[in-house]
Structure formats: structure tokens, C-alpha cells
Tab-separated table of C-alpha atoms in Angstrom:
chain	number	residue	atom	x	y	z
A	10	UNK	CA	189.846	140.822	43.631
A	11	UNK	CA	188.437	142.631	46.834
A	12	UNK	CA	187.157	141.249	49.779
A	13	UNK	CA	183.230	141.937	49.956
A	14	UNK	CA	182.566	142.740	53.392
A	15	UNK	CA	179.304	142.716	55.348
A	16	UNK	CA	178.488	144.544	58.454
A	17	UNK	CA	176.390	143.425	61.166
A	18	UNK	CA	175.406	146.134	63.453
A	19	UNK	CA	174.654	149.790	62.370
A	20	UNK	CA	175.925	151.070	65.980
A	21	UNK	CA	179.332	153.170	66.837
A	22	UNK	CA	182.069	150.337	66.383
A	23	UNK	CA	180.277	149.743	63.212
A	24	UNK	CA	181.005	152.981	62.111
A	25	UNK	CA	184.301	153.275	62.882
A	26	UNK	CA	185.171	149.827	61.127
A	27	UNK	CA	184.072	151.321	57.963
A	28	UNK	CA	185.955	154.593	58.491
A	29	UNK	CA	188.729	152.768	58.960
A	30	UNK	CA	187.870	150.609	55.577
A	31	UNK	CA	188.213	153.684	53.774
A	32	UNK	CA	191.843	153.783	54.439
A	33	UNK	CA	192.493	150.791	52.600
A	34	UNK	CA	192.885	150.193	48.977
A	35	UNK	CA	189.440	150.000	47.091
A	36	UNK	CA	190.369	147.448	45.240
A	37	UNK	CA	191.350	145.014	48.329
A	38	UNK	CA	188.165	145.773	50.204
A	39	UNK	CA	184.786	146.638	49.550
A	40	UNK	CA	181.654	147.114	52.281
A	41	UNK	CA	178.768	145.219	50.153
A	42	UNK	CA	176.184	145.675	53.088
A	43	UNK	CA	174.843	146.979	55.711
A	44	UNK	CA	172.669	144.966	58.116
A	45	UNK	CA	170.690	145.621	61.243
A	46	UNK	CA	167.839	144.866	63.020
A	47	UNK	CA	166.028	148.114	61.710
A	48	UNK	CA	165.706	148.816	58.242
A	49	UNK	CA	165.685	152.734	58.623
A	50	UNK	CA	169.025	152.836	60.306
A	51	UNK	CA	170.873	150.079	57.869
A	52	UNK	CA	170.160	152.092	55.256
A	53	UNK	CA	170.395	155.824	56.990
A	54	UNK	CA	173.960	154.089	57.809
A	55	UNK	CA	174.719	152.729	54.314
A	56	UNK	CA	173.954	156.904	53.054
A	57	UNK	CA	176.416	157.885	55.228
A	58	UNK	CA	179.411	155.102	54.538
A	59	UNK	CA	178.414	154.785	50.795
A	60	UNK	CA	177.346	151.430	51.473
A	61	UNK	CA	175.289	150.129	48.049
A	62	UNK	CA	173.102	147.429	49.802
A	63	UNK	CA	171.327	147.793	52.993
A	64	UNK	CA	169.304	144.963	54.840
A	65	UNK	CA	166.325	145.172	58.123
A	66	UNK	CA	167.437	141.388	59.156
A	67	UNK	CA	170.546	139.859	59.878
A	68	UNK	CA	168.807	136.531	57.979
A	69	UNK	CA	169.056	138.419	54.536
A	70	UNK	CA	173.089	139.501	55.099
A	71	UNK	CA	173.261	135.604	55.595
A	72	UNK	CA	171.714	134.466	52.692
A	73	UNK	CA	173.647	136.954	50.232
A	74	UNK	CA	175.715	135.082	47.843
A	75	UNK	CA	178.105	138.194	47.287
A	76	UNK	CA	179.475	138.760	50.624
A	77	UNK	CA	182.728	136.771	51.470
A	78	UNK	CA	183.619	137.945	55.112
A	79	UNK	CA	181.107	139.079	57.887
A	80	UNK	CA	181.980	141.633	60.770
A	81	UNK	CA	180.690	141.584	63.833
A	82	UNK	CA	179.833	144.891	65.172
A	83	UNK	CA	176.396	144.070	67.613
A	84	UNK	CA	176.548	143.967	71.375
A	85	UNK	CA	178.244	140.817	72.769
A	86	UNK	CA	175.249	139.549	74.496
A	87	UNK	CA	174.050	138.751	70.899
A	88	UNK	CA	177.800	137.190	69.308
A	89	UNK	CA	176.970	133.370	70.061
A	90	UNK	CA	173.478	133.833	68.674
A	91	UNK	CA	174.122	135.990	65.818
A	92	UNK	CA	177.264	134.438	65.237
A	93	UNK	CA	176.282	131.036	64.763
A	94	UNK	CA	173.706	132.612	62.487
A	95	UNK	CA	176.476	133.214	59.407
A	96	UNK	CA	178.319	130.440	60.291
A	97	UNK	CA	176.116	127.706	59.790
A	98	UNK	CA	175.153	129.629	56.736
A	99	UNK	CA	178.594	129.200	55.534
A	100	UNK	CA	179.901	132.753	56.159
A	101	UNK	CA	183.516	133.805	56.985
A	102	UNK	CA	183.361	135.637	60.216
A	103	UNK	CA	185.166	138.179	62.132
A	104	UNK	CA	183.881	138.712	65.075
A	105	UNK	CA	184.013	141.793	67.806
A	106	UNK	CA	185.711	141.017	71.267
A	107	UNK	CA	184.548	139.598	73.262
A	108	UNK	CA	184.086	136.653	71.436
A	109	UNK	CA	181.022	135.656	73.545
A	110	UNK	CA	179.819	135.645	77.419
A	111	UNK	CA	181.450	132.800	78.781
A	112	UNK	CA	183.718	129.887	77.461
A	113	UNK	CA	180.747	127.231	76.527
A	114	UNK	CA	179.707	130.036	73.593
A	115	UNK	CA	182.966	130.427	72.233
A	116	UNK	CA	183.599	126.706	72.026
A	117	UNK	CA	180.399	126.318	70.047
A	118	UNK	CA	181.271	129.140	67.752
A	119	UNK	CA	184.428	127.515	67.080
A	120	UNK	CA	183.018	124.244	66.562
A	121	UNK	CA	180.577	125.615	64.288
A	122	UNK	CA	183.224	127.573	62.098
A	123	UNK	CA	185.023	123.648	62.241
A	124	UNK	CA	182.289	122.147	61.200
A	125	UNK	CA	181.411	124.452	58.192
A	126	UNK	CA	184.641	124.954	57.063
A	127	UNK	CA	184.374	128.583	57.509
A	128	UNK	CA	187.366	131.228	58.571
A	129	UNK	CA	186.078	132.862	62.053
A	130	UNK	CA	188.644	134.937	64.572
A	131	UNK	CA	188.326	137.208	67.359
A	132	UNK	CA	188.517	140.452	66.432
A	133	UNK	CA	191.168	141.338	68.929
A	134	UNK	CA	192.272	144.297	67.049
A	135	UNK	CA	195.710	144.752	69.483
A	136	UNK	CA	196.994	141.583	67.333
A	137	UNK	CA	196.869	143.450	64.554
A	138	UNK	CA	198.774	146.584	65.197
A	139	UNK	CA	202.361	147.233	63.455
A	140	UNK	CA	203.145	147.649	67.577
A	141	UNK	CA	202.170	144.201	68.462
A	142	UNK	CA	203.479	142.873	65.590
A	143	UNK	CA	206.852	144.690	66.539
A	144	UNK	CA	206.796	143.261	69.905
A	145	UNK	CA	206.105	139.730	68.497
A	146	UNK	CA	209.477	139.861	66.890
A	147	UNK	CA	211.536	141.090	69.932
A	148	UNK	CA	210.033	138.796	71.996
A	149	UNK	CA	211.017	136.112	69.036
A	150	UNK	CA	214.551	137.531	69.327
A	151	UNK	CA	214.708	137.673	72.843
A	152	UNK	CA	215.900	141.660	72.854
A	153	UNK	CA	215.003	141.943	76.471
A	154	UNK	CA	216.470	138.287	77.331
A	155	UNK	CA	214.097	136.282	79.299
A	156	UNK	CA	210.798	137.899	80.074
A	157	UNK	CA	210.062	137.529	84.033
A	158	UNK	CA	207.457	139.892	84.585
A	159	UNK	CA	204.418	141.534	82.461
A	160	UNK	CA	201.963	144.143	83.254
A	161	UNK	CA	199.219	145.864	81.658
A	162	UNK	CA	196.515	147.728	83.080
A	163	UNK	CA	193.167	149.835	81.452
A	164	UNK	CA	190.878	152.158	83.261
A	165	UNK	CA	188.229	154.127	81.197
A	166	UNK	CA	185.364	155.874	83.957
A	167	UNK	CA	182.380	154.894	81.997
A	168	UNK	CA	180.123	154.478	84.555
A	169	UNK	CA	177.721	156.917	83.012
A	170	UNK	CA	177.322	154.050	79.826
A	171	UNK	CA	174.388	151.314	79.987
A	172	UNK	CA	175.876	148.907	78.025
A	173	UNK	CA	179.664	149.168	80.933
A	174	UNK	CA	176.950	148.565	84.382
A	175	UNK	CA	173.972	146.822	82.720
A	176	UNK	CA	174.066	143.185	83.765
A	177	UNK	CA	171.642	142.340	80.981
A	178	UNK	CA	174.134	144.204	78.284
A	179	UNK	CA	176.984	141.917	79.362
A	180	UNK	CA	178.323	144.965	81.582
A	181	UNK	CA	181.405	145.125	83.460
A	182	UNK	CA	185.224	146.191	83.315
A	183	UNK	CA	186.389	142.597	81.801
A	184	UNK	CA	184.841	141.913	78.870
A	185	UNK	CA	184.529	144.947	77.643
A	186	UNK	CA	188.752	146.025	78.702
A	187	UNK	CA	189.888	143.927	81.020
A	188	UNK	CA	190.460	141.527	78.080
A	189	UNK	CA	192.748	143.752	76.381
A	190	UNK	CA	194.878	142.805	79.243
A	191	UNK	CA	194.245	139.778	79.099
A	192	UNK	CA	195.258	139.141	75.458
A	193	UNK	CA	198.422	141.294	76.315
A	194	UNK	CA	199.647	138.578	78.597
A	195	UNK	CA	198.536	135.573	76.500
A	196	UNK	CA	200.567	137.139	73.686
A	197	UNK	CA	203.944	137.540	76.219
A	198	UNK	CA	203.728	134.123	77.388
A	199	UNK	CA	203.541	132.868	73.558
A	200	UNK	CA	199.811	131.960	74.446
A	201	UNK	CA	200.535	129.366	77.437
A	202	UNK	CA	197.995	128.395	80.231
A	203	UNK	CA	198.070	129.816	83.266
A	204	UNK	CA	199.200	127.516	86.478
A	205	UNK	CA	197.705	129.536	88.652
A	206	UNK	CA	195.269	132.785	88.567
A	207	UNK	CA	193.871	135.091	91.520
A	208	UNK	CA	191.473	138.063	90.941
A	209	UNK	CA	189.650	140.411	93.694
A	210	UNK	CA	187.302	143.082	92.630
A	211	UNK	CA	184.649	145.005	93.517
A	212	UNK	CA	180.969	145.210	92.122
A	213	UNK	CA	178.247	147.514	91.240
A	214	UNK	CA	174.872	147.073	92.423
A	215	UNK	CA	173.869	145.422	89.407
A	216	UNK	CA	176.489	143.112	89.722
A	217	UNK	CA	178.909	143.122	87.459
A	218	UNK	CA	182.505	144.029	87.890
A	219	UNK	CA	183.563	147.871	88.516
A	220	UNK	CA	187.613	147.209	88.694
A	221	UNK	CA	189.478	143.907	88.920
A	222	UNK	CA	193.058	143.014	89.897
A	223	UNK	CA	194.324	139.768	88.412
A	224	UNK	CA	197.704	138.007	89.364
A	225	UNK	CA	198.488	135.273	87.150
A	226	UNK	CA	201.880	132.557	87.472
A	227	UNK	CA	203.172	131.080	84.603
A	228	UNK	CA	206.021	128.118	84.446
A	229	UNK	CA	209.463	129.219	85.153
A	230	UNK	CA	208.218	131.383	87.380
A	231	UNK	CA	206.650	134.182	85.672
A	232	UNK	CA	204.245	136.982	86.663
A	233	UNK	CA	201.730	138.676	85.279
A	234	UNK	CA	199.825	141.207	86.594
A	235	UNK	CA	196.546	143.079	85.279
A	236	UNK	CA	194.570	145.536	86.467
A	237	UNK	CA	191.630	146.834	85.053
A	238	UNK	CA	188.433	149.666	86.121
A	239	UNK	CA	185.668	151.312	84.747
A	240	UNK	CA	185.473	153.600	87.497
A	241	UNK	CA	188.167	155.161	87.301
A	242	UNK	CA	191.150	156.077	84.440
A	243	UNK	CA	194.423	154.179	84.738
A	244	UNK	CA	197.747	154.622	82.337
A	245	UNK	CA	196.572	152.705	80.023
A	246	UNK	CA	199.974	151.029	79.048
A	247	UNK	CA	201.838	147.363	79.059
A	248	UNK	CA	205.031	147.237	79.895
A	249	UNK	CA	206.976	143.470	79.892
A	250	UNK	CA	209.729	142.609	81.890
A	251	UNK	CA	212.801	141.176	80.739
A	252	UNK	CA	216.400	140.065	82.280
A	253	UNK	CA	217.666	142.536	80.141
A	254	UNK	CA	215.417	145.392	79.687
A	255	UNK	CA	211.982	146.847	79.039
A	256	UNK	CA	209.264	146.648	76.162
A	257	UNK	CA	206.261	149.367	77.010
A	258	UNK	CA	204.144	149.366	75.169
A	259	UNK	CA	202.988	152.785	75.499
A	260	UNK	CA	198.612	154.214	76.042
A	261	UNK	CA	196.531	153.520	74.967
A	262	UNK	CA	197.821	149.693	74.763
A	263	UNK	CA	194.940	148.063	73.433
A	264	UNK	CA	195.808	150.102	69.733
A	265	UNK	CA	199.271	151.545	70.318
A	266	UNK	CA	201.167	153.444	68.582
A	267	UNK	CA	204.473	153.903	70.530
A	268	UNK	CA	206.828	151.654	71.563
A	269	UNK	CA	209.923	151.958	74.371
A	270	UNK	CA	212.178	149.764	74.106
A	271	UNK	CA	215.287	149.660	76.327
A	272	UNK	CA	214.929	153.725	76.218
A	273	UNK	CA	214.558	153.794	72.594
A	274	UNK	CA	211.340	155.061	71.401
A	275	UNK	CA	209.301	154.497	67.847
A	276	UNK	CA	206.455	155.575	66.608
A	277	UNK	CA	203.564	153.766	64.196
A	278	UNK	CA	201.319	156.880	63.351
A	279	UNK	CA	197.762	155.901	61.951
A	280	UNK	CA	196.064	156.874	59.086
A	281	UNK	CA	193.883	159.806	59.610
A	282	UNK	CA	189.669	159.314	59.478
A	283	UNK	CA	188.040	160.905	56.824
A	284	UNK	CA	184.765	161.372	59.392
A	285	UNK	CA	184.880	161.429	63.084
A	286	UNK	CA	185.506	158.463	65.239
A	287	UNK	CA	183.817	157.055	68.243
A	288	UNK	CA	186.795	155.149	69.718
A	289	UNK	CA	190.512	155.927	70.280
A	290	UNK	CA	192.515	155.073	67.036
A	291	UNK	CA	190.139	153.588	65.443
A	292	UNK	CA	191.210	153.741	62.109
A	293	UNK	CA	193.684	151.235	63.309
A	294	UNK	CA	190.360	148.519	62.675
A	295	UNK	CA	191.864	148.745	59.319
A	296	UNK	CA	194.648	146.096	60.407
A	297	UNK	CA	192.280	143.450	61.616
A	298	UNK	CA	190.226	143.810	58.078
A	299	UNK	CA	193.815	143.201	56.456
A	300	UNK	CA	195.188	140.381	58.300
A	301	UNK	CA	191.261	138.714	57.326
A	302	UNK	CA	192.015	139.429	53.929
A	303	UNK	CA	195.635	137.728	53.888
A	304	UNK	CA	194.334	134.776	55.320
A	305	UNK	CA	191.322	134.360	53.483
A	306	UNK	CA	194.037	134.511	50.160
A	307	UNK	CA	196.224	131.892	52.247
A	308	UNK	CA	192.842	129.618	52.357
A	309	UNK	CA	193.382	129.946	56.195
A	310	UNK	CA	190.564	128.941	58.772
A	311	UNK	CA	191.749	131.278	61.563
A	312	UNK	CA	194.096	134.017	62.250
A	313	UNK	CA	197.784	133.130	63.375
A	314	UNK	CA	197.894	136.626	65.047
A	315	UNK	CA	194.429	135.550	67.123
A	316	UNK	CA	194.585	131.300	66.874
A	317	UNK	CA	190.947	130.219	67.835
A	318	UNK	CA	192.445	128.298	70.922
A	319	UNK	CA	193.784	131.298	72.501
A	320	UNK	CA	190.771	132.806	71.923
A	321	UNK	CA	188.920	129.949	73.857
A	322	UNK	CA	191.730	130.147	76.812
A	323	UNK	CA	191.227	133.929	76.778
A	324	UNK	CA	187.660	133.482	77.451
A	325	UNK	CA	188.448	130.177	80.165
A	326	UNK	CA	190.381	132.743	81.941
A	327	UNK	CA	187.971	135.343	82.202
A	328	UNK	CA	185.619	132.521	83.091
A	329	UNK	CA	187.354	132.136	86.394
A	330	UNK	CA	188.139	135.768	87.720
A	331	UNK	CA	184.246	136.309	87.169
A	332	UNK	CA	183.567	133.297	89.138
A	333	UNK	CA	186.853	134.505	91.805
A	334	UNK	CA	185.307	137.823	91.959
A	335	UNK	CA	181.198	136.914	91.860
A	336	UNK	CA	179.910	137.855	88.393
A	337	UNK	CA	177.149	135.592	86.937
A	338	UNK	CA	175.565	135.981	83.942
A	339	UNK	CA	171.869	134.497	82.904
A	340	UNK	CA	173.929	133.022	80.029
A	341	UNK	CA	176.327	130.747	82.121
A	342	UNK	CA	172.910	128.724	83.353
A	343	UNK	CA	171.681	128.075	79.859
């Protein structure tokens, strides 16, 4: 039987989610409905998708009986509100990165997904990507002997975007790429704390983070080191450090699709969009809608490709470079 989806949010990542839903079998997963805030553009989106169901409220996807599995898709200034919407309405939910603005929201979300017995995960796409899951299992083998040393950087000049500089829009480089990094690391270091972590950065006038530089130590004495900039482009790629050779995880890192491992190189090509896309491999969204799927079948309450408590460290990290570097959001006083 398919998995009925829902769609919050009639904006861009919307739209590429459902492009990407079209590469998947029909009969594994369905779009049900559209919802936004505006009638006129849920169902001018659900024309274009071939959506049958279309919605003005995000209060009427939440009361339909015949969606299993919401996505996501507004602006993260609204994913602790909205969120907690369809989960205390007993709604599966997967939910865009990031998760929310600062650590306190995310531990509500997950206690609210706890407390109604409902599946919820970050949609930290990266975790779903035949590359990550590649690197997963050399790291699980230990092909590169004892990792040392990881790296990752993104840099995307998008200075010219409201929602990247806009304070009120939850701007800045690290939620909105810096925690691709971020994840990158977690996922190395088999989703271990931090002992230590050091950012510098530099701000726009409206105060929120324009590039960061983040060294983090691990036990055993391991490095990681992230840098991250919407000011300016960077290479995009991870690479992690072993005793006996190199993983690189080629750019764009955050959905890859080459590999390089000790000199040997492989390829994961994507499926190609049947209308065009907004982001960067996009269609690769259709991995995060299929890892839902298996673990809704498996009765799971989270994802063990994005476990709910790495998603709350993620977020306790980025808690602390903001603070390191200056950024304060109205939402960390409430």
C-alpha cells in the first residue's frame, strides 16, 4: 500500500520534493495534499504536481484522516510551531533541516513526537544518499583504518537572498549549510559529543552569520574541521582522514554523487527531473521519502540514518558556535 504524503509549504523545496516523488514507484508513494497558508497557491501548486487535494490552512492537512506522513517544506522560523501542529494531531512527520532555531525547539518537537507516539526525523537528506550510505559501511569496515581527521566545508554567495541575511527569516550561513557540515562530522565520529568546540566568524549588519570556521576535538584525539560562507563559494566537498587513506566525498557534499576512495572513484548518478529543479540534485529528496517509508513499514519512531538524539546534539552544537560567534535569535528568549 503507498505512503499518502502531505506537503506543507507550496514554496521551492516543496516543489522539488514532489519532483523528486515522481521518481519513485506510484504504488509506494502518493502526494494526497497540498497545504499552505494561501489557498490560491496550494491549489495553483497541486495543478502543477497533479496533486488531487489542496488545502488554505495547515489546520485542515492536520485533521485529514488519509494522510499518513507529513513533509515539512515552510521556512524554519515556522518548524517548532507548525511542527508541533501535526504532531500533537497525531501525524508522522518529516521535517526540513533545520529541525528548528535553537536546541529548546527541537527537544520539544521530539518530546511531542514521544509523547504521541508519532514517527518524526530530520530531514537531513545527506543521510539518505547511496554516498553516505557507502561511506557508512567503510567507515564500519574500517577501509581507511582509524579516522584522525575530517573536513567538510560549503560556501554558496547568496547574499542577494532574504531568507540567507534576514535575521527575522532565521538567516545566516549555519542553519541553512553550515549544518550540512555539521551532520558530516556527527556521522564520522559515529554521532559522539564533542569535548571541545571553537568557532570565529564574521557578521552581517543584521546580525547573523556571513562565514564561520568551526574546530571541533573528539576523544582519541580527533579533529574536525568545518568551514562554512554565504559570501562567498567554497569546494563544496568532505573529505575524512584515515591512518590508511582517504574517503572524499566529492561537491556538492551535502547530496553527492561521487565518491574517492583511496584513488578509486564511483559514481551514484540520480534520477533525472521530469520538471526543473530549484536546488542541486534534488531529485535525490527521493531517498529521504524512502527511508520514511521503510521505517514507517518497520513500525519505527525515528530514522536510524538521522536518530532524533543526533538531531538534538546537531542542533546543541550549533547552539554554541552562534553563541561563540554572537548570533541571537528573538526565539532563544522565548
Amino acid at each position: 500500500m503507498a505512503t499518502r504524503w502531505g506537503l506543507c509549504g507550496a514554496g521551492k523545496i516543496s516543489h522539488d520534493f514532489s519532483v523528486a516523488m515522481k521518481t519513485l514507484p506510484p504504488g509506494d508513494h502518493q502526494i494526497a495534499v497540498i497545504a499552505s497558508r494561501s489557498l490560491e497557491s496550494a491549489e495553483e501548486f497541486a495543478r502543477k504536481h497533479g496533486i488531487p487535494k489542496a488545502y488554505g490552512s495547515y489546520e485542515e492537512l492536520a485533521k485529514d484522516p488519509d494522510v499518513d506522513v507529513v513533509y515539512l517544506g515552510v521556512l524554519h522560523t515556522e518548524h517548532w510551531r507548525v511542527g508541533l501542529l501535526f504532531l500533537n494531531a497525531g501525524k508522522n512527520v518529516l521535517c526540513e533541516k533545520p529541525f528548528a532555531m535553537n536546541s529548546r525547539q527541537v527537544k520539544e518537537l521530539v518530546a511531542a513526537a514521544k509523547k504521541n507516539k508519532v514517527f518524526l526525523m530530520e530531514a537531513i537528506w545527506s543521510r539518505c544518499f547511496p554516498a553516505h550510505a557507502e561511506v557508512r559501511r567503510l567507515l564500519g569496515e574500517e577501509a581507511v583504518g582509524e579516522v584522525k581527521l575530517v573536513k567538510a566545508d560549503f560556501g554558496s554567495p547568496q547574499l542577494h537572498i532574504p531568507r540567507s541575511v534576514k535575521k527575522e527569516l532565521g538567516g545566516g550561513a549555519l542553519l541553512d549549510i553550515g549544518v550540512y557540515c555539521l551532520q558530516f562530522v556527527l556521522m564520522a565520529f559515529d554521532g559522539e559529543r564533542p569535548e571541545s568546540i571553537q568557532a570565529t566568524g564574521v557578521l552581517l549588519d543584521s546580525g547573523v552569520d556571513e562565514s564561520i570556521v568551526v574546530v571541533m576535538r573528539f576523544s582519541r584525539n580527533r579533529i574536525a574541521f568545518c568551514s562554512f560562507s554565504i559570501a562567498a563559494r567554497l569546494p563544496n566537498d568532505a573529505v575524512i582522514s584515515g591512518t590508511e587513506g582517504l574517503i572524499k566525498v566529492l561537491g556538492p557534499m551535502h547530496c553527492p554523487t561521487t565518491l574517492v576512495v583511496k584513488d578509486i572513484e564511483s559514481v551514484y548518478p540520480l534520477p533525472e527531473p521530469c520538471l526543473p529543479l530549484n536546488f542541486t540534485n534534488s531529485t535525490g529528496l527521493r531517498y529521504e521519502a524512502e527511508e520514511v517509508r521503510q521505517c514507517l513499514l518497520q513500525g519505527l519512531k525515528e530514522s536510524p540514518r538521522m536518530p532524533l538524539g543526533e538531531s538534538v546534539l546537531l542542533t546543541e552544537i550549533m547552539d554554541e558556535i552562534r553563541k561563540q560567534v554572537g548570533v541571537v535569535f528573538h526565539q532563544d528568549s522565548q
